[in-house]
Amino acid sequence: MHRAYRVLIIYFMLFSLLLLLSGAMIFEHKIGFGIAEVQSYYLGDAERFIAPKSFNGMLKTLLPHLFVFGLLWFVASHFLRFTAHYKRAVWIALSLFWLLAIEALSPFFMLVHEAFAFLKLFGFFGSYVAFLAIFYLLLCAQKE
Amino acid sequence: MRFTLIKDIKNDSLMSPLIKGFLIFALLYLIADLFVKQHGFGLFSHAINATLFGDEELYIDAISEASFLEFWHTEIFMSMMLVFTLGTISIRLSEASRVSILLVNTLFIAAFAALASLALAFYLDPVFVELYVAGYFVWHLCALILLLHSLVSIYRA
């Protein structure tokens, strides 16, 4: 791979980390990192004067995220193809796919049962770990 | 990223018009972004300060943290996708010339500095607004030069 493309991958990782940071800040500010807070945000809480999220409201949030998750997952994962360990890295890319799907769709599961709130947090933290793992592999590949 | 693997990309019957089309859309986006910022968030430090922190004389309320975070989050994604795609195409079309690599590096660093300083301005110190404005215009200028250079080189081929 040309050296210029290696540098582009580092820039991509830097921007992605900034995007992940801003995502975590929004999550913390609007929802919170506890199961009870996730339940309150989506299902409402009369004591805290929080209205439940409507189905349409959840769809409006989901729509851009589906495209962004797909694109970000594809771009970040496809760089693994250029590393020496890409065959072993497939499971990380596939794990990230399912974690992002869980993160995106779990609010709708909460409409069935509030206990599914843990899936939102599992998908959120799991996808962050998977993204960081991919970035770690890409950084290791820079030294090869 | 497939276009990085095609040898004579400038004369490829499919890739050449596709890249021209992308570059024209990207050019329109860059220009439209200036107008949208001018009418909404602000282009220069005075207007941006009023948006971020409010202005009592003009009866402008400060932006809420939730609105700011949503704006910042969206800006990061849009900017990263544009500079990343544009950087890749520019390097490919210029065959990684020194000037284009310098411009692409400046593009990425300025865009990253602009985005980071926006959050620093909101959470730490309004003085970072000046850095945001500088970074914003530098990355837009670099993007414009790279776009026009890429368009000229692909039309000349």
mmCIF file of C-alpha atoms in Angstrom:
data_model
loop_
_atom_site.group_PDB
_atom_site.id
_atom_site.type_symbol
_atom_site.label_atom_id
_atom_site.label_comp_id
_atom_site.label_asym_id
_atom_site.label_seq_id
_atom_site.Cartn_x
_atom_site.Cartn_y
_atom_site.Cartn_z
ATOM 1 C CA MET A 1 0.000 0.000 0.000
ATOM 2 C CA HIS A 2 1.235 3.492 -0.846
ATOM 3 C CA ARG A 3 2.476 5.442 2.194
ATOM 4 C CA ALA A 4 -0.061 8.213 1.467
ATOM 5 C CA TYR A 5 -2.927 5.729 1.940
ATOM 6 C CA ARG A 6 -1.439 4.552 5.247
ATOM 7 C CA VAL A 7 -1.543 8.169 6.451
ATOM 8 C CA LEU A 8 -5.144 8.481 5.224
ATOM 9 C CA ILE A 9 -6.085 5.484 7.378
ATOM 10 C CA ILE A 10 -4.589 7.177 10.446
ATOM 11 C CA TYR A 11 -6.586 10.326 9.689
ATOM 12 C CA PHE A 12 -9.710 8.202 9.251
ATOM 13 C CA MET A 13 -9.117 6.649 12.679
ATOM 14 C CA LEU A 14 -8.633 10.093 14.280
ATOM 15 C CA PHE A 15 -11.895 11.391 12.832
ATOM 16 C CA SER A 16 -13.683 8.179 13.798
ATOM 17 C CA LEU A 17 -12.449 8.524 17.382
ATOM 18 C CA LEU A 18 -13.784 12.081 17.461
ATOM 19 C CA LEU A 19 -17.111 10.801 16.101
ATOM 20 C CA LEU A 20 -17.209 8.062 18.759
ATOM 21 C CA LEU A 21 -16.369 10.611 21.462
ATOM 22 C CA SER A 22 -19.181 12.917 20.349
ATOM 23 C CA GLY A 23 -21.547 9.917 20.214
ATOM 24 C CA ALA A 24 -20.635 8.954 23.781
ATOM 25 C CA MET A 25 -21.140 12.553 24.936
ATOM 26 C CA ILE A 26 -24.605 12.692 23.348
ATOM 27 C CA PHE A 27 -25.500 9.313 24.889
ATOM 28 C CA GLU A 28 -24.357 10.465 28.331
ATOM 29 C CA HIS A 29 -26.092 13.837 28.043
ATOM 30 C CA LYS A 30 -29.413 12.720 26.606
ATOM 31 C CA ILE A 31 -29.822 9.176 27.927
ATOM 32 C CA GLY A 32 -27.250 8.191 30.555
ATOM 33 C CA PHE A 33 -25.265 5.020 31.037
ATOM 34 C CA GLY A 34 -27.569 3.229 33.515
ATOM 35 C CA ILE A 35 -30.284 0.691 32.646
ATOM 36 C CA ALA A 36 -32.902 2.717 34.564
ATOM 37 C CA GLU A 37 -31.881 5.856 32.649
ATOM 38 C CA VAL A 38 -32.195 4.071 29.305
ATOM 39 C CA GLN A 39 -35.662 2.828 30.314
ATOM 40 C CA SER A 40 -36.688 6.338 31.421
ATOM 41 C CA TYR A 41 -35.456 7.928 28.198
ATOM 42 C CA TYR A 42 -37.335 5.566 25.867
ATOM 43 C CA LEU A 43 -40.340 4.495 27.937
ATOM 44 C CA GLY A 44 -40.849 7.706 29.925
ATOM 45 C CA ASP A 45 -40.841 8.387 33.656
ATOM 46 C CA ALA A 46 -43.803 10.177 35.267
ATOM 47 C CA GLU A 47 -41.833 11.025 38.421
ATOM 48 C CA ARG A 48 -39.085 12.779 36.403
ATOM 49 C CA PHE A 49 -41.577 14.327 33.935
ATOM 50 C CA ILE A 50 -40.018 12.466 30.991
ATOM 51 C CA ALA A 51 -42.423 11.688 28.126
ATOM 52 C CA PRO A 52 -42.003 8.299 26.396
ATOM 53 C CA LYS A 53 -40.412 8.328 22.949
ATOM 54 C CA SER A 54 -42.912 7.849 20.145
ATOM 55 C CA PHE A 55 -42.463 5.130 17.505
ATOM 56 C CA ASN A 56 -42.048 7.833 14.827
ATOM 57 C CA GLY A 57 -39.496 9.684 16.944
ATOM 58 C CA MET A 58 -37.427 6.515 17.333
ATOM 59 C CA LEU A 59 -37.656 5.876 13.578
ATOM 60 C CA LYS A 60 -36.406 9.400 12.835
ATOM 61 C CA THR A 61 -33.343 8.803 15.010
ATOM 62 C CA LEU A 62 -32.812 5.327 13.577
ATOM 63 C CA LEU A 63 -32.911 6.344 9.900
ATOM 64 C CA PRO A 64 -29.648 8.354 9.588
ATOM 65 C CA HIS A 65 -27.886 6.044 12.028
ATOM 66 C CA LEU A 66 -28.611 2.961 9.900
ATOM 67 C CA PHE A 67 -26.780 4.519 6.953
ATOM 68 C CA VAL A 68 -23.931 5.911 9.061
ATOM 69 C CA PHE A 69 -23.434 2.643 10.979
ATOM 70 C CA GLY A 70 -23.334 0.675 7.724
ATOM 71 C CA LEU A 71 -20.898 3.050 6.056
ATOM 72 C CA LEU A 72 -18.607 3.433 9.051
ATOM 73 C CA TRP A 73 -18.611 -0.327 9.672
ATOM 74 C CA PHE A 74 -17.797 -1.053 6.036
ATOM 75 C CA VAL A 75 -15.045 1.549 5.684
ATOM 76 C CA ALA A 76 -13.338 0.713 8.997
ATOM 77 C CA SER A 77 -13.569 -3.057 8.448
ATOM 78 C CA HIS A 78 -12.478 -3.095 4.817
ATOM 79 C CA PHE A 79 -9.103 -1.605 5.802
ATOM 80 C CA LEU A 80 -8.428 -4.889 7.593
ATOM 81 C CA ARG A 81 -8.196 -6.460 4.136
ATOM 82 C CA PHE A 82 -4.872 -4.681 3.694
ATOM 83 C CA THR A 83 -3.397 -6.057 6.927
ATOM 84 C CA ALA A 84 -1.502 -9.307 7.360
ATOM 85 C CA HIS A 85 -4.009 -10.655 9.909
ATOM 86 C CA TYR A 86 -7.186 -10.027 7.935
ATOM 87 C CA LYS A 87 -8.433 -13.611 8.002
ATOM 88 C CA ARG A 88 -8.338 -13.644 11.794
ATOM 89 C CA ALA A 89 -9.919 -10.178 11.941
ATOM 90 C CA VAL A 90 -13.106 -11.248 10.158
ATOM 91 C CA TRP A 91 -14.808 -12.190 13.412
ATOM 92 C CA ILE A 92 -14.180 -8.707 14.833
ATOM 93 C CA ALA A 93 -15.785 -7.105 11.770
ATOM 94 C CA LEU A 94 -18.774 -9.482 11.987
ATOM 95 C CA SER A 95 -19.111 -8.909 15.738
ATOM 96 C CA LEU A 96 -19.137 -5.174 15.140
ATOM 97 C CA PHE A 97 -21.892 -5.612 12.544
ATOM 98 C CA TRP A 98 -24.171 -7.435 15.007
ATOM 99 C CA LEU A 99 -23.327 -5.080 17.885
ATOM 100 C CA LEU A 100 -24.234 -2.064 15.748
ATOM 101 C CA ALA A 101 -27.489 -3.779 14.697
ATOM 102 C CA ILE A 102 -28.328 -4.454 18.364
ATOM 103 C CA GLU A 103 -27.468 -0.871 19.317
ATOM 104 C CA ALA A 104 -29.670 0.545 16.561
ATOM 105 C CA LEU A 105 -32.679 -1.748 16.995
ATOM 106 C CA SER A 106 -32.758 -2.311 20.780
ATOM 107 C CA PRO A 107 -35.037 0.720 21.489
ATOM 108 C CA PHE A 108 -37.761 -1.084 19.530
ATOM 109 C CA PHE A 109 -37.254 -4.255 21.606
ATOM 110 C CA MET A 110 -37.888 -2.098 24.673
ATOM 111 C CA LEU A 111 -41.410 -1.517 23.408
ATOM 112 C CA VAL A 112 -41.937 -5.267 23.900
ATOM 113 C CA HIS A 113 -40.282 -5.422 27.335
ATOM 114 C CA GLU A 114 -38.341 -2.855 29.345
ATOM 115 C CA ALA A 115 -35.715 -5.457 30.291
ATOM 116 C CA PHE A 116 -34.283 -5.111 26.776
ATOM 117 C CA ALA A 117 -32.731 -1.817 27.923
ATOM 118 C CA PHE A 118 -29.574 -3.763 28.727
ATOM 119 C CA LEU A 119 -29.271 -4.575 24.997
ATOM 120 C CA LYS A 120 -28.925 -0.862 24.209
ATOM 121 C CA LEU A 121 -25.995 -0.545 26.601
ATOM 122 C CA PHE A 122 -24.503 -3.865 25.485
ATOM 123 C CA GLY A 123 -24.668 -2.797 21.826
ATOM 124 C CA PHE A 124 -23.275 0.654 22.592
ATOM 125 C CA PHE A 125 -20.287 -0.417 24.695
ATOM 126 C CA GLY A 126 -19.679 -3.559 22.631
ATOM 127 C CA SER A 127 -19.542 -1.615 19.361
ATOM 128 C CA TYR A 128 -17.100 0.874 20.890
ATOM 129 C CA VAL A 129 -14.831 -1.979 22.022
ATOM 130 C CA ALA A 130 -15.028 -3.579 18.553
ATOM 131 C CA PHE A 131 -14.238 -0.271 16.821
ATOM 132 C CA LEU A 132 -11.239 0.246 19.111
ATOM 133 C CA ALA A 133 -10.083 -3.322 18.410
ATOM 134 C CA ILE A 134 -10.219 -2.655 14.650
ATOM 135 C CA PHE A 135 -8.291 0.602 15.099
ATOM 136 C CA TYR A 136 -5.707 -1.243 17.199
ATOM 137 C CA LEU A 137 -5.230 -3.835 14.436
ATOM 138 C CA LEU A 138 -4.918 -1.070 11.837
ATOM 139 C CA LEU A 139 -2.341 0.716 13.971
ATOM 140 C CA CYS A 140 -0.374 -2.530 14.354
ATOM 141 C CA ALA A 141 -0.530 -2.955 10.560
ATOM 142 C CA GLN A 142 1.084 0.473 10.113
ATOM 143 C CA LYS A 143 4.266 -0.918 11.681
ATOM 144 C CA GLU A 144 4.365 -3.989 9.418
ATOM 145 C CA MET B 1 -12.153 2.405 -2.561
ATOM 146 C CA ARG B 2 -12.207 0.205 -5.640
ATOM 147 C CA PHE B 3 -11.039 3.187 -7.707
ATOM 148 C CA THR B 4 -7.674 3.005 -5.952
ATOM 149 C CA LEU B 5 -7.030 -0.327 -7.726
ATOM 150 C CA ILE B 6 -7.820 0.692 -11.330
ATOM 151 C CA LYS B 7 -4.682 1.555 -13.294
ATOM 152 C CA ASP B 8 -5.645 4.259 -15.791
ATOM 153 C CA ILE B 9 -8.452 5.808 -13.816
ATOM 154 C CA LYS B 10 -8.562 9.084 -15.775
ATOM 155 C CA ASN B 11 -9.413 7.270 -19.021
ATOM 156 C CA ASP B 12 -11.586 4.519 -17.594
ATOM 157 C CA SER B 13 -14.979 4.724 -19.334
ATOM 158 C CA LEU B 14 -16.930 4.161 -16.121
ATOM 159 C CA MET B 15 -14.738 5.549 -13.337
ATOM 160 C CA SER B 16 -13.882 8.829 -15.094
ATOM 161 C CA PRO B 17 -17.491 10.155 -15.298
ATOM 162 C CA LEU B 18 -18.251 8.773 -11.830
ATOM 163 C CA ILE B 19 -15.367 10.694 -10.276
ATOM 164 C CA LYS B 20 -16.270 13.836 -12.252
ATOM 165 C CA GLY B 21 -19.828 13.561 -10.931
ATOM 166 C CA PHE B 22 -18.656 13.044 -7.365
ATOM 167 C CA LEU B 23 -16.299 16.025 -7.558
ATOM 168 C CA ILE B 24 -19.062 18.289 -8.901
ATOM 169 C CA PHE B 25 -21.410 17.228 -6.074
ATOM 170 C CA ALA B 26 -18.626 17.753 -3.536
ATOM 171 C CA LEU B 27 -17.950 21.211 -4.976
ATOM 172 C CA LEU B 28 -21.635 22.104 -4.674
ATOM 173 C CA TYR B 29 -21.643 20.781 -1.101
ATOM 174 C CA LEU B 30 -18.652 22.930 -0.139
ATOM 175 C CA ILE B 31 -20.261 26.062 -1.563
ATOM 176 C CA ALA B 32 -23.684 25.269 -0.060
ATOM 177 C CA ASP B 33 -22.062 24.602 3.313
ATOM 178 C CA LEU B 34 -20.735 28.185 3.378
ATOM 179 C CA PHE B 35 -24.227 29.603 2.742
ATOM 180 C CA VAL B 36 -25.926 27.298 5.245
ATOM 181 C CA LYS B 37 -23.366 28.174 7.931
ATOM 182 C CA GLN B 38 -23.748 31.876 7.119
ATOM 183 C CA HIS B 39 -27.531 31.728 7.652
ATOM 184 C CA GLY B 40 -27.530 29.355 10.618
ATOM 185 C CA PHE B 41 -24.555 28.640 12.837
ATOM 186 C CA GLY B 42 -22.422 31.567 11.673
ATOM 187 C CA LEU B 43 -19.304 31.845 9.509
ATOM 188 C CA PHE B 44 -17.192 34.305 11.481
ATOM 189 C CA SER B 45 -16.314 34.489 15.158
ATOM 190 C CA HIS B 46 -18.853 37.172 16.143
ATOM 191 C CA ALA B 47 -21.838 35.264 14.738
ATOM 192 C CA ILE B 48 -20.549 31.909 16.067
ATOM 193 C CA ASN B 49 -20.041 33.376 19.543
ATOM 194 C CA ALA B 50 -23.626 34.661 19.456
ATOM 195 C CA THR B 51 -24.899 31.195 18.464
ATOM 196 C CA LEU B 52 -22.855 29.331 21.058
ATOM 197 C CA PHE B 53 -23.097 31.691 24.014
ATOM 198 C CA GLY B 54 -26.039 33.976 23.162
ATOM 199 C CA ASP B 55 -26.166 37.732 22.728
ATOM 200 C CA GLU B 56 -28.219 39.828 25.141
ATOM 201 C CA GLU B 57 -28.214 42.887 22.887
ATOM 202 C CA LEU B 58 -29.605 40.915 19.947
ATOM 203 C CA TYR B 59 -31.921 38.800 22.183
ATOM 204 C CA ILE B 60 -30.265 35.572 21.031
ATOM 205 C CA ASP B 61 -30.382 32.628 23.428
ATOM 206 C CA ALA B 62 -27.310 30.419 23.788
ATOM 207 C CA ILE B 63 -27.501 27.057 22.033
ATOM 208 C CA SER B 64 -28.458 24.169 24.351
ATOM 209 C CA GLU B 65 -25.864 21.478 25.061
ATOM 210 C CA ALA B 66 -28.050 18.818 23.421
ATOM 211 C CA SER B 67 -28.410 20.899 20.229
ATOM 212 C CA PHE B 68 -24.697 21.656 20.188
ATOM 213 C CA LEU B 69 -23.744 17.991 20.572
ATOM 214 C CA GLU B 70 -26.110 16.979 17.763
ATOM 215 C CA PHE B 71 -24.672 19.688 15.498
ATOM 216 C CA TRP B 72 -21.093 18.724 16.359
ATOM 217 C CA HIS B 73 -21.766 14.994 15.891
ATOM 218 C CA THR B 74 -23.285 15.575 12.433
ATOM 219 C CA GLU B 75 -20.499 17.955 11.415
ATOM 220 C CA ILE B 76 -17.827 15.405 12.322
ATOM 221 C CA PHE B 77 -19.433 12.719 10.172
ATOM 222 C CA MET B 78 -20.086 14.935 7.147
ATOM 223 C CA SER B 79 -16.617 16.511 7.271
ATOM 224 C CA MET B 80 -14.764 13.217 7.740
ATOM 225 C CA MET B 81 -16.554 11.543 4.844
ATOM 226 C CA LEU B 82 -15.917 14.499 2.533
ATOM 227 C CA VAL B 83 -12.240 15.013 3.388
ATOM 228 C CA PHE B 84 -11.573 11.284 3.386
ATOM 229 C CA THR B 85 -13.123 10.645 -0.038
ATOM 230 C CA LEU B 86 -11.666 13.819 -1.501
ATOM 231 C CA GLY B 87 -8.217 13.071 -0.067
ATOM 232 C CA THR B 88 -8.220 9.563 -1.535
ATOM 233 C CA ILE B 89 -9.342 10.741 -4.987
ATOM 234 C CA SER B 90 -6.860 13.637 -5.038
ATOM 235 C CA ILE B 91 -3.906 11.431 -4.149
ATOM 236 C CA ARG B 92 -4.975 8.905 -6.783
ATOM 237 C CA LEU B 93 -5.451 11.463 -9.566
ATOM 238 C CA SER B 94 -2.286 13.417 -8.803
ATOM 239 C CA GLU B 95 -0.296 10.169 -8.515
ATOM 240 C CA ALA B 96 0.683 11.190 -4.984
ATOM 241 C CA SER B 97 2.561 14.326 -6.000
ATOM 242 C CA ARG B 98 4.274 16.290 -3.223
ATOM 243 C CA VAL B 99 1.950 19.280 -3.535
ATOM 244 C CA SER B 100 -1.216 17.181 -3.381
ATOM 245 C CA ILE B 101 0.070 15.231 -0.361
ATOM 246 C CA LEU B 102 0.876 18.509 1.384
ATOM 247 C CA LEU B 103 -2.593 19.852 0.578
ATOM 248 C CA VAL B 104 -4.307 16.640 1.695
ATOM 249 C CA ASN B 105 -2.383 16.668 4.992
ATOM 250 C CA THR B 106 -3.325 20.317 5.547
ATOM 251 C CA LEU B 107 -6.938 19.480 4.660
ATOM 252 C CA PHE B 108 -7.135 16.703 7.272
ATOM 253 C CA ILE B 109 -5.283 18.578 10.026
ATOM 254 C CA ALA B 110 -7.286 21.787 9.509
ATOM 255 C CA ALA B 111 -10.623 19.932 9.421
ATOM 256 C CA PHE B 112 -9.727 17.959 12.561
ATOM 257 C CA ALA B 113 -8.496 21.098 14.353
ATOM 258 C CA ALA B 114 -11.696 22.945 13.406
ATOM 259 C CA LEU B 115 -13.932 20.178 14.735
ATOM 260 C CA ALA B 116 -11.937 19.684 17.934
ATOM 261 C CA SER B 117 -11.702 23.412 18.648
ATOM 262 C CA LEU B 118 -15.472 23.776 18.251
ATOM 263 C CA ALA B 119 -16.001 21.503 21.260
ATOM 264 C CA LEU B 120 -13.136 23.177 23.141
ATOM 265 C CA ALA B 121 -14.794 26.559 22.502
ATOM 266 C CA PHE B 122 -18.145 25.354 23.842
ATOM 267 C CA TYR B 123 -16.806 23.552 26.914
ATOM 268 C CA LEU B 124 -13.538 25.299 27.769
ATOM 269 C CA ASP B 125 -12.914 28.758 26.380
ATOM 270 C CA PRO B 126 -14.589 30.940 23.695
ATOM 271 C CA VAL B 127 -11.123 31.818 22.362
ATOM 272 C CA PHE B 128 -11.128 28.465 20.519
ATOM 273 C CA VAL B 129 -13.816 29.896 18.215
ATOM 274 C CA GLU B 130 -11.015 31.780 16.429
ATOM 275 C CA LEU B 131 -9.171 28.489 15.867
ATOM 276 C CA TYR B 132 -12.390 26.920 14.598
ATOM 277 C CA VAL B 133 -12.895 29.748 12.084
ATOM 278 C CA ALA B 134 -9.284 29.512 10.888
ATOM 279 C CA GLY B 135 -9.448 25.717 10.587
ATOM 280 C CA TYR B 136 -12.828 25.853 8.833
ATOM 281 C CA PHE B 137 -11.633 28.263 6.147
ATOM 282 C CA VAL B 138 -8.274 26.512 5.693
ATOM 283 C CA TRP B 139 -9.888 23.112 5.132
ATOM 284 C CA HIS B 140 -12.514 24.562 2.816
ATOM 285 C CA LEU B 141 -9.792 26.328 0.806
ATOM 286 C CA CYS B 142 -7.659 23.173 0.594
ATOM 287 C CA ALA B 143 -10.720 21.136 -0.391
ATOM 288 C CA LEU B 144 -11.593 23.673 -3.074
ATOM 289 C CA ILE B 145 -8.053 23.630 -4.532
ATOM 290 C CA LEU B 146 -7.916 19.823 -4.494
ATOM 291 C CA LEU B 147 -11.363 19.586 -6.054
ATOM 292 C CA LEU B 148 -10.599 22.008 -8.862
ATOM 293 C CA HIS B 149 -7.189 20.467 -9.487
ATOM 294 C CA SER B 150 -8.717 16.985 -9.643
ATOM 295 C CA LEU B 151 -11.460 18.161 -11.999
ATOM 296 C CA VAL B 152 -8.937 19.861 -14.320
ATOM 297 C CA SER B 153 -6.617 16.840 -14.373
ATOM 298 C CA ILE B 154 -9.431 14.391 -15.118
ATOM 299 C CA TYR B 155 -10.930 16.593 -17.869
ATOM 300 C CA ARG B 156 -7.498 17.082 -19.496
ATOM 301 C CA ALA B 157 -6.769 13.354 -19.646
#
